[in-house]
């Protein structure tokens, strides 16, 4: 028996779930924090939309570890632990993968030094290293005081702020998401995400629109290079941004990504086949 893991607030908005249920009629959809679920009853547990994990990551990881001790959790617990904090971007960069220029500021002193060195000058995105969608994200255009203030606020709330260069080419081209199922490329997606500007609530969800898109050869090469560096995965989404020098990795989503199955006619069946084979 197979479980598709979600959370209460995602059940009505996860567009992948009904498509997967149609392809996997025997699967059970369950909330990860439902204490009434016996996870040992499932042969395979597939994380799909536990989209509230970032608010209580420690609790979520404890649940994932417990679930993986009584069943087969996908993606594996080691991948989930690594992927739920965006400091994994440093690991990718160390491996030679081109990524969005990113700095992680682990304490007030680091924020002060970064501000003194002009790190908040220009177009920057400040967000927590543990986050989902646009939660806690702030985009500033040469507003170093606002950017530094947001970083300090994240620290005060117990989060690690990360600062990324805002790559303006995304405004015209959008993000490219590459979806992999069972380790193989499935389909590409073009995403447009509008981030909250300075002076707005950083917890406002980004305005996202998506459509099918065939990735370029350079995007496919980069996506494949990232996948080759990961352990076996049942699913993955590699989010890329354009630059004049070629695509760079914005995020690697191997915990609970939307797979945009509705944008490719064959994707639901491919996802179901990948999950059945686990």
mmCIF file of C-alpha atoms in Angstrom:
data_model
loop_
_atom_site.group_PDB
_atom_site.id
_atom_site.type_symbol
_atom_site.label_atom_id
_atom_site.label_comp_id
_atom_site.label_asym_id
_atom_site.label_seq_id
_atom_site.Cartn_x
_atom_site.Cartn_y
_atom_site.Cartn_z
ATOM 1 C CA UNK A 1 0.000 0.000 0.000
ATOM 2 C CA UNK A 2 1.218 3.491 -0.868
ATOM 3 C CA UNK A 3 0.683 6.771 1.002
ATOM 4 C CA UNK A 4 0.751 10.214 -0.618
ATOM 5 C CA UNK A 5 1.719 12.667 2.110
ATOM 6 C CA UNK A 6 0.250 16.155 2.268
ATOM 7 C CA UNK A 7 -1.005 18.577 4.949
ATOM 8 C CA UNK A 8 -4.403 20.021 5.739
ATOM 9 C CA UNK A 9 -3.875 23.387 4.100
ATOM 10 C CA UNK A 10 -2.515 21.855 0.882
ATOM 11 C CA UNK A 11 -5.306 19.379 0.170
ATOM 12 C CA UNK A 12 -7.455 21.861 -1.749
ATOM 13 C CA UNK A 13 -4.634 23.599 -3.630
ATOM 14 C CA UNK A 14 -2.240 20.805 -4.606
ATOM 15 C CA UNK A 15 -3.124 20.302 -8.273
ATOM 16 C CA UNK A 16 -0.952 17.184 -8.493
ATOM 17 C CA UNK A 17 -2.865 15.180 -5.884
ATOM 18 C CA UNK A 18 -6.107 14.493 -7.816
ATOM 19 C CA UNK A 19 -4.108 13.471 -10.869
ATOM 20 C CA UNK A 20 -2.025 11.057 -8.823
ATOM 21 C CA UNK A 21 -5.077 9.636 -7.082
ATOM 22 C CA UNK A 22 -6.649 8.989 -10.475
ATOM 23 C CA UNK A 23 -3.535 7.060 -11.577
ATOM 24 C CA UNK A 24 -3.049 5.382 -8.183
ATOM 25 C CA UNK A 25 -6.601 4.548 -7.027
ATOM 26 C CA UNK A 26 -5.355 2.371 -4.176
ATOM 27 C CA UNK A 27 -3.132 5.108 -2.723
ATOM 28 C CA UNK A 28 -4.071 6.776 0.558
ATOM 29 C CA UNK A 29 -3.740 10.544 0.940
ATOM 30 C CA UNK A 30 -2.665 11.375 4.502
ATOM 31 C CA UNK A 31 -1.509 14.439 6.426
ATOM 32 C CA UNK A 32 2.001 14.012 7.794
ATOM 33 C CA UNK A 33 1.008 15.285 11.250
ATOM 34 C CA UNK A 34 -2.164 13.178 11.580
ATOM 35 C CA UNK A 35 -1.536 11.236 14.781
ATOM 36 C CA UNK A 36 -4.219 8.730 13.825
ATOM 37 C CA UNK A 37 -2.270 7.370 10.846
ATOM 38 C CA UNK A 38 -0.356 4.109 11.268
ATOM 39 C CA UNK A 39 2.570 4.715 8.916
ATOM 40 C CA UNK A 40 3.822 1.153 9.352
ATOM 41 C CA UNK A 41 0.739 0.002 7.423
ATOM 42 C CA UNK A 42 2.228 1.409 4.203
ATOM 43 C CA UNK A 43 4.845 -0.252 2.037
ATOM 44 C CA UNK A 44 5.878 3.114 0.584
ATOM 45 C CA UNK A 45 5.377 6.677 1.829
ATOM 46 C CA UNK A 46 5.768 9.365 -0.832
ATOM 47 C CA UNK A 47 6.106 12.988 0.258
ATOM 48 C CA UNK A 48 4.005 15.189 -1.941
ATOM 49 C CA UNK A 49 2.707 18.414 -0.392
ATOM 50 C CA UNK A 50 3.592 18.778 3.304
ATOM 51 C CA UNK A 51 3.838 22.481 2.547
ATOM 52 C CA UNK A 52 3.733 23.610 6.153
ATOM 53 C CA UNK A 53 6.984 21.872 7.117
ATOM 54 C CA UNK A 54 9.002 25.097 7.085
ATOM 55 C CA UNK A 55 7.092 26.436 10.085
ATOM 56 C CA UNK A 56 8.153 23.460 12.223
ATOM 57 C CA UNK A 57 11.027 21.774 10.449
ATOM 58 C CA UNK A 58 12.343 19.935 13.501
ATOM 59 C CA UNK A 59 8.952 18.344 14.105
ATOM 60 C CA UNK A 60 8.639 17.428 10.433
ATOM 61 C CA UNK A 61 12.095 15.838 10.309
ATOM 62 C CA UNK A 62 11.360 13.869 13.466
ATOM 63 C CA UNK A 63 8.189 12.555 11.835
ATOM 64 C CA UNK A 64 10.071 11.742 8.606
ATOM 65 C CA UNK A 65 12.729 9.829 10.535
ATOM 66 C CA UNK A 66 10.067 7.871 12.403
ATOM 67 C CA UNK A 67 8.178 7.113 9.188
ATOM 68 C CA UNK A 68 11.332 5.947 7.436
ATOM 69 C CA UNK A 69 12.020 3.555 10.317
ATOM 70 C CA UNK A 70 8.762 1.668 9.707
ATOM 71 C CA UNK A 71 8.349 2.035 5.939
ATOM 72 C CA UNK A 72 10.164 3.182 2.788
ATOM 73 C CA UNK A 73 10.123 6.972 2.673
ATOM 74 C CA UNK A 74 10.614 8.792 -0.598
ATOM 75 C CA UNK A 75 12.486 10.799 -1.096
ATOM 76 C CA UNK A 76 14.844 9.270 1.507
ATOM 77 C CA UNK A 77 15.255 10.905 4.904
ATOM 78 C CA UNK A 78 18.889 11.841 4.169
ATOM 79 C CA UNK A 79 17.766 13.769 1.095
ATOM 80 C CA UNK A 80 14.947 15.452 3.008
ATOM 81 C CA UNK A 81 17.227 16.551 5.844
ATOM 82 C CA UNK A 82 19.694 18.027 3.336
ATOM 83 C CA UNK A 83 17.078 19.673 1.148
ATOM 84 C CA UNK A 84 14.906 21.367 3.759
ATOM 85 C CA UNK A 85 17.604 23.960 4.486
ATOM 86 C CA UNK A 86 18.777 25.927 1.466
ATOM 87 C CA UNK A 87 22.339 25.883 2.701
ATOM 88 C CA UNK A 88 22.554 22.915 0.336
ATOM 89 C CA UNK A 89 23.260 25.560 -2.331
ATOM 90 C CA UNK A 90 26.760 25.891 -0.880
ATOM 91 C CA UNK A 91 27.268 22.149 -1.432
ATOM 92 C CA UNK A 92 26.230 22.472 -5.065
ATOM 93 C CA UNK A 93 28.468 25.491 -5.605
ATOM 94 C CA UNK A 94 31.386 23.605 -4.044
ATOM 95 C CA UNK A 95 30.738 20.841 -6.589
ATOM 96 C CA UNK A 96 31.063 23.334 -9.439
ATOM 97 C CA UNK A 97 27.333 23.686 -10.134
ATOM 98 C CA UNK A 98 26.510 27.280 -11.191
ATOM 99 C CA UNK A 99 24.072 28.707 -8.651
ATOM 100 C CA UNK A 100 22.518 32.091 -7.905
ATOM 101 C CA UNK A 101 25.119 34.088 -5.900
ATOM 102 C CA UNK A 102 24.090 33.439 -2.290
ATOM 103 C CA UNK A 103 25.358 34.403 1.158
ATOM 104 C CA UNK A 104 24.142 32.821 4.396
ATOM 105 C CA UNK A 105 24.275 35.085 7.461
ATOM 106 C CA UNK A 106 24.279 32.941 10.569
ATOM 107 C CA UNK A 107 24.454 35.634 13.273
ATOM 108 C CA UNK A 108 24.119 39.375 13.896
ATOM 109 C CA UNK A 109 27.829 39.904 13.421
ATOM 110 C CA UNK A 110 27.635 38.343 9.963
ATOM 111 C CA UNK A 111 24.764 40.675 9.055
ATOM 112 C CA UNK A 112 26.701 43.690 10.329
ATOM 113 C CA UNK A 113 29.800 42.743 8.324
ATOM 114 C CA UNK A 114 27.753 42.035 5.218
ATOM 115 C CA UNK A 115 26.061 45.419 5.518
ATOM 116 C CA UNK A 116 29.365 47.205 6.114
ATOM 117 C CA UNK A 117 30.844 45.559 3.019
ATOM 118 C CA UNK A 118 27.935 46.724 0.856
ATOM 119 C CA UNK A 119 26.381 43.302 0.453
ATOM 120 C CA UNK A 120 22.838 44.657 0.674
ATOM 121 C CA UNK A 121 23.392 47.322 -2.001
ATOM 122 C CA UNK A 122 21.691 46.781 -5.356
ATOM 123 C CA UNK A 123 18.936 44.335 -6.237
ATOM 124 C CA UNK A 124 18.854 41.608 -3.614
ATOM 125 C CA UNK A 125 16.454 38.991 -2.284
ATOM 126 C CA UNK A 126 16.522 38.309 1.446
ATOM 127 C CA UNK A 127 14.779 35.172 2.702
ATOM 128 C CA UNK A 128 15.102 32.428 5.315
ATOM 129 C CA UNK A 129 17.224 29.375 4.541
ATOM 130 C CA UNK A 130 14.267 27.258 5.685
ATOM 131 C CA UNK A 131 11.208 28.409 3.811
ATOM 132 C CA UNK A 132 8.589 27.581 1.231
ATOM 133 C CA UNK A 133 7.029 29.549 -1.613
ATOM 134 C CA UNK A 134 7.502 33.253 -0.854
ATOM 135 C CA UNK A 135 7.225 32.923 2.919
ATOM 136 C CA UNK A 136 9.582 35.407 4.541
ATOM 137 C CA UNK A 137 10.934 36.593 1.181
ATOM 138 C CA UNK A 138 11.754 40.257 0.555
ATOM 139 C CA UNK A 139 12.941 41.800 -2.720
ATOM 140 C CA UNK A 140 14.702 45.170 -2.473
ATOM 141 C CA UNK A 141 16.062 47.454 -5.183
ATOM 142 C CA UNK A 142 19.052 49.325 -3.753
ATOM 143 C CA UNK A 143 17.419 49.589 -0.327
ATOM 144 C CA UNK A 144 20.194 48.303 1.959
ATOM 145 C CA UNK A 145 18.551 49.504 5.165
ATOM 146 C CA UNK A 146 15.352 47.565 4.423
ATOM 147 C CA UNK A 147 17.285 44.485 3.320
ATOM 148 C CA UNK A 148 19.533 44.475 6.395
ATOM 149 C CA UNK A 149 16.547 45.089 8.658
ATOM 150 C CA UNK A 150 14.736 42.103 7.203
ATOM 151 C CA UNK A 151 17.812 39.906 7.693
ATOM 152 C CA UNK A 152 17.994 40.933 11.355
ATOM 153 C CA UNK A 153 14.273 40.288 11.781
ATOM 154 C CA UNK A 154 14.705 36.766 10.412
ATOM 155 C CA UNK A 155 17.525 36.151 12.870
ATOM 156 C CA UNK A 156 15.385 37.383 15.756
ATOM 157 C CA UNK A 157 12.703 34.892 14.754
ATOM 158 C CA UNK A 158 15.212 32.032 14.911
ATOM 159 C CA UNK A 159 15.807 31.717 11.165
ATOM 160 C CA UNK A 160 18.997 31.956 9.128
ATOM 161 C CA UNK A 161 18.769 34.736 6.523
ATOM 162 C CA UNK A 162 20.163 34.196 3.071
ATOM 163 C CA UNK A 163 20.880 36.965 0.584
ATOM 164 C CA UNK A 164 20.766 36.332 -3.154
ATOM 165 C CA UNK A 165 21.518 38.571 -6.077
ATOM 166 C CA UNK A 166 18.286 39.379 -7.889
ATOM 167 C CA UNK A 167 18.780 38.357 -11.513
ATOM 168 C CA UNK A 168 16.608 40.713 -13.543
ATOM 169 C CA UNK A 169 16.505 38.513 -16.640
ATOM 170 C CA UNK A 170 13.891 36.449 -14.821
ATOM 171 C CA UNK A 171 11.362 39.260 -15.296
ATOM 172 C CA UNK A 172 11.218 38.656 -19.041
ATOM 173 C CA UNK A 173 12.135 34.985 -19.286
ATOM 174 C CA UNK A 174 10.683 33.595 -16.055
ATOM 175 C CA UNK A 175 12.069 30.646 -14.131
ATOM 176 C CA UNK A 176 12.553 27.294 -15.794
ATOM 177 C CA UNK A 177 11.601 24.254 -13.730
ATOM 178 C CA UNK A 178 12.828 20.839 -14.853
ATOM 179 C CA UNK A 179 10.796 17.936 -13.465
ATOM 180 C CA UNK A 180 12.433 14.520 -13.059
ATOM 181 C CA UNK A 181 10.497 11.356 -12.238
ATOM 182 C CA UNK A 182 12.313 8.177 -11.278
ATOM 183 C CA UNK A 183 15.585 9.927 -12.057
ATOM 184 C CA UNK A 184 14.628 10.648 -15.679
ATOM 185 C CA UNK A 185 13.622 13.986 -17.180
ATOM 186 C CA UNK A 186 9.850 14.250 -17.529
ATOM 187 C CA UNK A 187 8.868 17.773 -18.581
ATOM 188 C CA UNK A 188 9.729 21.432 -18.372
ATOM 189 C CA UNK A 189 7.776 24.338 -16.929
ATOM 190 C CA UNK A 190 8.025 28.089 -17.264
ATOM 191 C CA UNK A 191 7.182 29.867 -14.019
ATOM 192 C CA UNK A 192 6.614 33.524 -13.308
ATOM 193 C CA UNK A 193 6.867 34.441 -9.656
ATOM 194 C CA UNK A 194 6.262 37.953 -8.349
ATOM 195 C CA UNK A 195 8.125 38.512 -5.079
ATOM 196 C CA UNK A 196 6.939 40.828 -2.291
ATOM 197 C CA UNK A 197 8.684 44.232 -2.581
ATOM 198 C CA UNK A 198 10.140 46.206 0.294
ATOM 199 C CA UNK A 199 7.486 47.522 2.654
ATOM 200 C CA UNK A 200 5.083 44.605 2.212
ATOM 201 C CA UNK A 201 4.384 41.565 4.338
ATOM 202 C CA UNK A 202 7.172 39.063 3.700
ATOM 203 C CA UNK A 203 4.783 36.173 4.331
ATOM 204 C CA UNK A 204 2.625 37.032 1.311
ATOM 205 C CA UNK A 205 2.722 34.192 -1.187
ATOM 206 C CA UNK A 206 4.341 34.980 -4.502
ATOM 207 C CA UNK A 207 2.089 35.471 -7.493
ATOM 208 C CA UNK A 208 2.899 32.419 -9.578
ATOM 209 C CA UNK A 209 1.816 31.505 -13.110
ATOM 210 C CA UNK A 210 3.085 28.501 -14.991
ATOM 211 C CA UNK A 211 2.979 26.973 -18.451
ATOM 212 C CA UNK A 212 4.639 24.121 -20.291
ATOM 213 C CA UNK A 213 8.087 24.925 -21.667
ATOM 214 C CA UNK A 214 10.727 22.968 -23.548
ATOM 215 C CA UNK A 215 14.067 23.607 -21.822
ATOM 216 C CA UNK A 216 17.130 24.649 -23.784
ATOM 217 C CA UNK A 217 20.078 22.316 -24.227
ATOM 218 C CA UNK A 218 22.009 24.312 -21.615
ATOM 219 C CA UNK A 219 19.153 24.021 -19.104
ATOM 220 C CA UNK A 220 18.859 20.284 -19.668
ATOM 221 C CA UNK A 221 22.611 19.859 -19.241
ATOM 222 C CA UNK A 222 22.534 21.716 -15.935
ATOM 223 C CA UNK A 223 19.473 19.873 -14.655
ATOM 224 C CA UNK A 224 21.014 16.528 -15.557
ATOM 225 C CA UNK A 225 24.276 17.544 -13.849
ATOM 226 C CA UNK A 226 22.404 18.271 -10.618
ATOM 227 C CA UNK A 227 20.431 15.023 -10.753
ATOM 228 C CA UNK A 228 23.665 13.081 -11.290
ATOM 229 C CA UNK A 229 24.970 14.456 -7.977
ATOM 230 C CA UNK A 230 21.920 13.369 -5.985
ATOM 231 C CA UNK A 231 21.139 9.964 -4.484
ATOM 232 C CA UNK A 232 18.335 8.010 -6.130
ATOM 233 C CA UNK A 233 15.153 10.088 -6.132
ATOM 234 C CA UNK A 234 11.542 9.278 -6.948
ATOM 235 C CA UNK A 235 10.962 12.878 -8.016
ATOM 236 C CA UNK A 236 12.874 16.133 -8.264
ATOM 237 C CA UNK A 237 12.376 19.637 -9.566
ATOM 238 C CA UNK A 238 15.336 21.766 -10.532
ATOM 239 C CA UNK A 239 14.532 25.490 -10.682
ATOM 240 C CA UNK A 240 16.790 27.562 -12.927
ATOM 241 C CA UNK A 241 17.219 31.265 -13.630
ATOM 242 C CA UNK A 242 18.622 32.780 -16.835
ATOM 243 C CA UNK A 243 21.794 34.883 -16.979
ATOM 244 C CA UNK A 244 23.840 36.223 -19.892
ATOM 245 C CA UNK A 245 26.407 33.513 -19.118
ATOM 246 C CA UNK A 246 23.852 30.692 -19.050
ATOM 247 C CA UNK A 247 21.385 29.183 -16.592
ATOM 248 C CA UNK A 248 22.076 28.932 -12.872
ATOM 249 C CA UNK A 249 20.385 26.903 -10.143
ATOM 250 C CA UNK A 250 17.947 28.788 -7.942
ATOM 251 C CA UNK A 251 16.669 25.782 -5.981
ATOM 252 C CA UNK A 252 16.744 21.997 -5.998
ATOM 253 C CA UNK A 253 13.354 20.711 -4.841
ATOM 254 C CA UNK A 254 13.482 17.089 -3.689
ATOM 255 C CA UNK A 255 11.249 17.239 -0.613
ATOM 256 C CA UNK A 256 7.773 18.478 -1.524
ATOM 257 C CA UNK A 257 7.809 20.200 -4.921
ATOM 258 C CA UNK A 258 4.781 20.826 -7.034
ATOM 259 C CA UNK A 259 5.463 18.725 -10.126
ATOM 260 C CA UNK A 260 3.043 20.604 -12.407
ATOM 261 C CA UNK A 261 1.660 17.291 -13.652
ATOM 262 C CA UNK A 262 -1.293 19.059 -15.298
ATOM 263 C CA UNK A 263 1.036 20.726 -17.819
ATOM 264 C CA UNK A 264 2.090 17.499 -19.535
ATOM 265 C CA UNK A 265 -0.409 14.869 -20.659
ATOM 266 C CA UNK A 266 1.885 11.944 -19.891
ATOM 267 C CA UNK A 267 3.310 13.236 -16.616
ATOM 268 C CA UNK A 268 0.675 11.817 -14.227
ATOM 269 C CA UNK A 269 1.180 8.312 -15.608
ATOM 270 C CA UNK A 270 4.978 8.701 -15.460
ATOM 271 C CA UNK A 271 4.780 9.858 -11.851
ATOM 272 C CA UNK A 272 2.511 6.958 -10.927
ATOM 273 C CA UNK A 273 4.844 4.471 -12.609
ATOM 274 C CA UNK A 274 7.828 5.928 -10.743
ATOM 275 C CA UNK A 275 5.998 5.674 -7.420
ATOM 276 C CA UNK A 276 4.779 2.113 -8.071
ATOM 277 C CA UNK A 277 8.359 1.000 -8.735
ATOM 278 C CA UNK A 278 9.676 2.161 -5.336
#
